[in-house]
Amino acid sequence: MARAVATLAGGCFWCIETVFNRLRGVESAVSGYMGGHTLDPTYKDICNGDTGHAEVVQITFDPDVIAYRDLLAVFFTIHDPTQLNRQGNDVGTQYRSAIFWHTPEQKDEAEAVIAELNTSRQFAAPIVTEVTEATTFYPAEDYHQRYYEQNPHQPYCQFVVAPKVAKAEGKFAGLLM
């Protein structure tokens, strides 16, 4: 299997990770941190909002099964890329919308998709998603991995994660396992 890596930030990583782990061609989606200046950050560090890191999901996928552009389509559906440093009630730079590219082709593709979305006016406001080169990925603590699957009845999961999962399942049924 050919493998590629994508790293995306769109608010709380529990939402993003849950959706991407359900897509055909995705080998893994791991919650973690990227884009900041603190070495080996913890969740507690991230919550302070001064590490510079975003909550991200690092996706290992087979580009022969699912295209990077498809991952971006899902990404732009399950979060609001027009909110600067927030997603809903989650506020701070750790919740920013970001695409951390691993290859120049990913950078070009991300910029093209954002330009197309802005031109089509799919969103009521301009997209503020940052497109920046990937840096060191720090996996989040074990209890954050597959959090939704382990805690489906937790209120945040019911009211925030579940609707995003349902939206993705409705729009991208053909991409699901």
PDB file of C-alpha atoms in Angstrom:
ATOM      1  CA  MET A   1       0.000   0.000   0.000  1.00  0.00           C
ATOM      2  CA  ALA A   2       1.263   3.441  -0.884  1.00  0.00           C
ATOM      3  CA  ARG A   3       1.232   5.752   2.115  1.00  0.00           C
ATOM      4  CA  ALA A   4       0.974   9.476   2.536  1.00  0.00           C
ATOM      5  CA  VAL A   5       0.522  11.703   5.564  1.00  0.00           C
ATOM      6  CA  ALA A   6      -1.786  14.679   6.046  1.00  0.00           C
ATOM      7  CA  THR A   7      -2.011  16.823   9.173  1.00  0.00           C
ATOM      8  CA  LEU A   8      -5.123  18.920   9.767  1.00  0.00           C
ATOM      9  CA  ALA A   9      -6.364  21.178  12.560  1.00  0.00           C
ATOM     10  CA  GLY A  10     -10.021  22.104  12.828  1.00  0.00           C
ATOM     11  CA  GLY A  11     -10.865  22.712  16.456  1.00  0.00           C
ATOM     12  CA  CYS A  12     -11.064  19.884  18.940  1.00  0.00           C
ATOM     13  CA  PHE A  13      -9.162  16.892  17.619  1.00  0.00           C
ATOM     14  CA  TRP A  14     -11.795  14.441  18.918  1.00  0.00           C
ATOM     15  CA  CYS A  15     -14.160  15.581  16.137  1.00  0.00           C
ATOM     16  CA  ILE A  16     -11.657  15.449  13.298  1.00  0.00           C
ATOM     17  CA  GLU A  17     -10.046  12.169  14.349  1.00  0.00           C
ATOM     18  CA  THR A  18     -13.382  10.381  14.680  1.00  0.00           C
ATOM     19  CA  VAL A  19     -14.472  11.253  11.148  1.00  0.00           C
ATOM     20  CA  PHE A  20     -11.159  10.466   9.451  1.00  0.00           C
ATOM     21  CA  ASN A  21     -10.844   7.078  11.144  1.00  0.00           C
ATOM     22  CA  ARG A  22     -14.091   6.088   9.372  1.00  0.00           C
ATOM     23  CA  LEU A  23     -12.859   6.772   5.837  1.00  0.00           C
ATOM     24  CA  ARG A  24     -11.829   4.073   3.405  1.00  0.00           C
ATOM     25  CA  GLY A  25      -8.128   4.360   2.639  1.00  0.00           C
ATOM     26  CA  VAL A  26      -7.248   5.910   5.994  1.00  0.00           C
ATOM     27  CA  GLU A  27      -4.848   3.662   7.862  1.00  0.00           C
ATOM     28  CA  SER A  28      -4.861   5.818  10.992  1.00  0.00           C
ATOM     29  CA  ALA A  29      -5.893   9.202  12.296  1.00  0.00           C
ATOM     30  CA  VAL A  30      -3.969  10.148  15.431  1.00  0.00           C
ATOM     31  CA  SER A  31      -4.789  13.113  17.670  1.00  0.00           C
ATOM     32  CA  GLY A  32      -1.867  15.315  18.593  1.00  0.00           C
ATOM     33  CA  TYR A  33      -0.238  18.722  18.564  1.00  0.00           C
ATOM     34  CA  MET A  34       1.715  20.682  15.937  1.00  0.00           C
ATOM     35  CA  GLY A  35       2.748  24.147  14.942  1.00  0.00           C
ATOM     36  CA  GLY A  36       4.049  25.571  18.185  1.00  0.00           C
ATOM     37  CA  HIS A  37       7.251  26.276  20.048  1.00  0.00           C
ATOM     38  CA  THR A  38       6.877  24.094  23.166  1.00  0.00           C
ATOM     39  CA  LEU A  39       8.777  20.798  23.048  1.00  0.00           C
ATOM     40  CA  ASP A  40       6.832  17.681  24.046  1.00  0.00           C
ATOM     41  CA  PRO A  41       3.611  19.522  24.950  1.00  0.00           C
ATOM     42  CA  THR A  42       0.924  17.917  27.074  1.00  0.00           C
ATOM     43  CA  TYR A  43      -2.808  18.478  26.875  1.00  0.00           C
ATOM     44  CA  LYS A  44      -2.544  20.641  29.998  1.00  0.00           C
ATOM     45  CA  ASP A  45       0.114  22.757  28.245  1.00  0.00           C
ATOM     46  CA  ILE A  46      -2.061  23.095  25.147  1.00  0.00           C
ATOM     47  CA  CYS A  47      -5.101  24.180  27.169  1.00  0.00           C
ATOM     48  CA  ASN A  48      -3.160  27.213  28.455  1.00  0.00           C
ATOM     49  CA  GLY A  49      -3.135  28.515  24.879  1.00  0.00           C
ATOM     50  CA  ASP A  50       0.445  29.784  24.943  1.00  0.00           C
ATOM     51  CA  THR A  51       2.371  26.878  23.363  1.00  0.00           C
ATOM     52  CA  GLY A  52       1.646  27.940  19.795  1.00  0.00           C
ATOM     53  CA  HIS A  53       0.484  24.400  19.012  1.00  0.00           C
ATOM     54  CA  ALA A  54      -2.845  23.502  17.457  1.00  0.00           C
ATOM     55  CA  GLU A  55      -4.838  20.393  18.230  1.00  0.00           C
ATOM     56  CA  VAL A  56      -4.282  18.368  15.062  1.00  0.00           C
ATOM     57  CA  VAL A  57      -4.983  14.988  13.579  1.00  0.00           C
ATOM     58  CA  GLN A  58      -2.214  13.272  11.650  1.00  0.00           C
ATOM     59  CA  ILE A  59      -3.721  11.027   8.995  1.00  0.00           C
ATOM     60  CA  THR A  60      -1.844   8.180   7.345  1.00  0.00           C
ATOM     61  CA  PHE A  61      -3.668   7.230   4.164  1.00  0.00           C
ATOM     62  CA  ASP A  62      -3.403   5.350   0.882  1.00  0.00           C
ATOM     63  CA  PRO A  63      -3.617   7.934  -1.917  1.00  0.00           C
ATOM     64  CA  ASP A  64      -4.597   5.150  -4.339  1.00  0.00           C
ATOM     65  CA  VAL A  65      -7.794   4.668  -2.302  1.00  0.00           C
ATOM     66  CA  ILE A  66      -8.584   8.199  -1.091  1.00  0.00           C
ATOM     67  CA  ALA A  67      -7.203  11.375  -2.612  1.00  0.00           C
ATOM     68  CA  TYR A  68      -5.740  14.218  -0.571  1.00  0.00           C
ATOM     69  CA  ARG A  69      -8.377  16.477  -2.138  1.00  0.00           C
ATOM     70  CA  ASP A  70     -11.081  14.179  -0.731  1.00  0.00           C
ATOM     71  CA  LEU A  71      -9.536  14.504   2.736  1.00  0.00           C
ATOM     72  CA  LEU A  72      -9.663  18.277   2.321  1.00  0.00           C
ATOM     73  CA  ALA A  73     -13.313  18.133   1.207  1.00  0.00           C
ATOM     74  CA  VAL A  74     -14.199  16.234   4.374  1.00  0.00           C
ATOM     75  CA  PHE A  75     -12.084  18.608   6.475  1.00  0.00           C
ATOM     76  CA  PHE A  76     -13.843  21.710   5.144  1.00  0.00           C
ATOM     77  CA  THR A  77     -17.232  20.095   5.776  1.00  0.00           C
ATOM     78  CA  ILE A  78     -16.740  19.141   9.424  1.00  0.00           C
ATOM     79  CA  HIS A  79     -15.468  22.442  10.813  1.00  0.00           C
ATOM     80  CA  ASP A  80     -15.948  26.153  10.215  1.00  0.00           C
ATOM     81  CA  PRO A  81     -12.820  27.423   8.434  1.00  0.00           C
ATOM     82  CA  THR A  82     -13.997  31.037   8.711  1.00  0.00           C
ATOM     83  CA  GLN A  83     -13.593  31.263  12.492  1.00  0.00           C
ATOM     84  CA  LEU A  84     -10.232  32.608  13.614  1.00  0.00           C
ATOM     85  CA  ASN A  85      -8.767  30.730  16.580  1.00  0.00           C
ATOM     86  CA  ARG A  86     -11.992  29.036  17.571  1.00  0.00           C
ATOM     87  CA  GLN A  87     -14.553  26.391  16.771  1.00  0.00           C
ATOM     88  CA  GLY A  88     -17.880  27.006  18.465  1.00  0.00           C
ATOM     89  CA  ASN A  89     -17.269  27.370  22.207  1.00  0.00           C
ATOM     90  CA  ASP A  90     -13.665  26.150  21.925  1.00  0.00           C
ATOM     91  CA  VAL A  91     -11.622  29.362  21.843  1.00  0.00           C
ATOM     92  CA  GLY A  92      -7.868  29.876  21.507  1.00  0.00           C
ATOM     93  CA  THR A  93      -5.080  29.456  18.980  1.00  0.00           C
ATOM     94  CA  GLN A  94      -4.992  25.737  19.811  1.00  0.00           C
ATOM     95  CA  TYR A  95      -8.394  25.469  18.057  1.00  0.00           C
ATOM     96  CA  ARG A  96      -7.365  27.288  14.878  1.00  0.00           C
ATOM     97  CA  SER A  97      -8.090  25.962  11.418  1.00  0.00           C
ATOM     98  CA  ALA A  98      -4.852  24.840   9.776  1.00  0.00           C
ATOM     99  CA  ILE A  99      -3.468  22.581   7.101  1.00  0.00           C
ATOM    100  CA  PHE A 100       0.089  21.480   7.792  1.00  0.00           C
ATOM    101  CA  TRP A 101       1.493  20.364   4.444  1.00  0.00           C
ATOM    102  CA  HIS A 102       4.070  17.608   4.078  1.00  0.00           C
ATOM    103  CA  THR A 103       4.868  18.061   0.370  1.00  0.00           C
ATOM    104  CA  PRO A 104       4.813  21.030  -1.999  1.00  0.00           C
ATOM    105  CA  GLU A 105       1.972  19.261  -3.849  1.00  0.00           C
ATOM    106  CA  GLN A 106      -0.129  19.231  -0.664  1.00  0.00           C
ATOM    107  CA  LYS A 107       0.552  22.950  -0.181  1.00  0.00           C
ATOM    108  CA  ASP A 108      -0.538  23.704  -3.767  1.00  0.00           C
ATOM    109  CA  GLU A 109      -3.645  21.510  -3.432  1.00  0.00           C
ATOM    110  CA  ALA A 110      -4.664  23.113  -0.122  1.00  0.00           C
ATOM    111  CA  GLU A 111      -4.231  26.633  -1.501  1.00  0.00           C
ATOM    112  CA  ALA A 112      -6.204  25.702  -4.633  1.00  0.00           C
ATOM    113  CA  VAL A 113      -9.090  24.236  -2.612  1.00  0.00           C
ATOM    114  CA  ILE A 114      -9.234  27.315  -0.374  1.00  0.00           C
ATOM    115  CA  ALA A 115      -9.244  29.604  -3.424  1.00  0.00           C
ATOM    116  CA  GLU A 116     -12.058  27.559  -5.007  1.00  0.00           C
ATOM    117  CA  LEU A 117     -14.119  27.661  -1.810  1.00  0.00           C
ATOM    118  CA  ASN A 118     -13.634  31.414  -1.431  1.00  0.00           C
ATOM    119  CA  THR A 119     -14.533  32.000  -5.082  1.00  0.00           C
ATOM    120  CA  SER A 120     -17.664  29.830  -4.841  1.00  0.00           C
ATOM    121  CA  ARG A 121     -18.719  31.686  -1.676  1.00  0.00           C
ATOM    122  CA  GLN A 122     -19.627  28.375  -0.071  1.00  0.00           C
ATOM    123  CA  PHE A 123     -19.013  30.069   3.263  1.00  0.00           C
ATOM    124  CA  ALA A 124     -20.509  33.392   4.341  1.00  0.00           C
ATOM    125  CA  ALA A 125     -17.089  34.743   5.300  1.00  0.00           C
ATOM    126  CA  PRO A 126     -13.561  34.297   3.920  1.00  0.00           C
ATOM    127  CA  ILE A 127     -11.650  31.175   4.918  1.00  0.00           C
ATOM    128  CA  VAL A 128      -8.975  31.863   7.558  1.00  0.00           C
ATOM    129  CA  THR A 129      -7.390  28.396   7.489  1.00  0.00           C
ATOM    130  CA  GLU A 130      -3.625  28.722   7.690  1.00  0.00           C
ATOM    131  CA  VAL A 131      -1.548  26.659   5.264  1.00  0.00           C
ATOM    132  CA  THR A 132       1.870  26.050   6.706  1.00  0.00           C
ATOM    133  CA  GLU A 133       4.663  23.514   6.486  1.00  0.00           C
ATOM    134  CA  ALA A 134       4.380  20.567   8.850  1.00  0.00           C
ATOM    135  CA  THR A 135       6.699  20.576  11.829  1.00  0.00           C
ATOM    136  CA  THR A 136       7.193  18.026  14.600  1.00  0.00           C
ATOM    137  CA  PHE A 137       4.053  16.043  15.402  1.00  0.00           C
ATOM    138  CA  TYR A 138       3.493  15.265  19.054  1.00  0.00           C
ATOM    139  CA  PRO A 139       0.882  12.520  19.601  1.00  0.00           C
ATOM    140  CA  ALA A 140      -1.664  13.386  22.278  1.00  0.00           C
ATOM    141  CA  GLU A 141      -1.990  11.317  25.413  1.00  0.00           C
ATOM    142  CA  ASP A 142      -3.493   7.837  24.996  1.00  0.00           C
ATOM    143  CA  TYR A 143      -6.846   8.787  26.513  1.00  0.00           C
ATOM    144  CA  HIS A 144      -7.415  11.258  23.651  1.00  0.00           C
ATOM    145  CA  GLN A 145      -7.038   8.602  20.937  1.00  0.00           C
ATOM    146  CA  ARG A 146     -10.408   7.386  19.599  1.00  0.00           C
ATOM    147  CA  TYR A 147     -12.008   9.397  22.389  1.00  0.00           C
ATOM    148  CA  TYR A 148     -15.468   9.436  20.828  1.00  0.00           C
ATOM    149  CA  GLU A 149     -15.566   5.661  20.412  1.00  0.00           C
ATOM    150  CA  GLN A 150     -14.602   5.243  24.074  1.00  0.00           C
ATOM    151  CA  ASN A 151     -16.938   7.972  25.406  1.00  0.00           C
ATOM    152  CA  PRO A 152     -19.969   8.247  23.092  1.00  0.00           C
ATOM    153  CA  HIS A 153     -22.309   9.264  25.914  1.00  0.00           C
ATOM    154  CA  GLN A 154     -20.076  12.036  27.249  1.00  0.00           C
ATOM    155  CA  PRO A 155     -22.004  15.338  26.727  1.00  0.00           C
ATOM    156  CA  TYR A 156     -19.327  16.961  24.513  1.00  0.00           C
ATOM    157  CA  CYS A 157     -19.328  13.866  22.319  1.00  0.00           C
ATOM    158  CA  GLN A 158     -23.125  13.849  22.054  1.00  0.00           C
ATOM    159  CA  PHE A 159     -23.545  17.549  21.333  1.00  0.00           C
ATOM    160  CA  VAL A 160     -20.405  18.433  19.358  1.00  0.00           C
ATOM    161  CA  VAL A 161     -18.732  15.318  17.948  1.00  0.00           C
ATOM    162  CA  ALA A 162     -21.801  13.260  16.999  1.00  0.00           C
ATOM    163  CA  PRO A 163     -23.381  15.949  14.763  1.00  0.00           C
ATOM    164  CA  LYS A 164     -20.094  16.358  12.859  1.00  0.00           C
ATOM    165  CA  VAL A 165     -19.841  12.588  12.404  1.00  0.00           C
ATOM    166  CA  ALA A 166     -23.454  12.466  11.168  1.00  0.00           C
ATOM    167  CA  LYS A 167     -22.831  15.340   8.741  1.00  0.00           C
ATOM    168  CA  ALA A 168     -19.760  13.609   7.305  1.00  0.00           C
ATOM    169  CA  GLU A 169     -21.548  10.267   7.051  1.00  0.00           C
ATOM    170  CA  GLY A 170     -24.430  11.919   5.194  1.00  0.00           C
ATOM    171  CA  LYS A 171     -22.296  13.862   2.733  1.00  0.00           C
ATOM    172  CA  PHE A 172     -19.452  11.368   2.224  1.00  0.00           C
ATOM    173  CA  ALA A 173     -21.168   7.958   2.443  1.00  0.00           C
ATOM    174  CA  GLY A 174     -19.193   6.779  -0.591  1.00  0.00           C
ATOM    175  CA  LEU A 175     -15.896   7.358   1.201  1.00  0.00           C
ATOM    176  CA  LEU A 176     -16.774   5.447   4.361  1.00  0.00           C
ATOM    177  CA  MET A 177     -15.527   1.988   5.274  1.00  0.00           C
TER     178      MET A 177
END
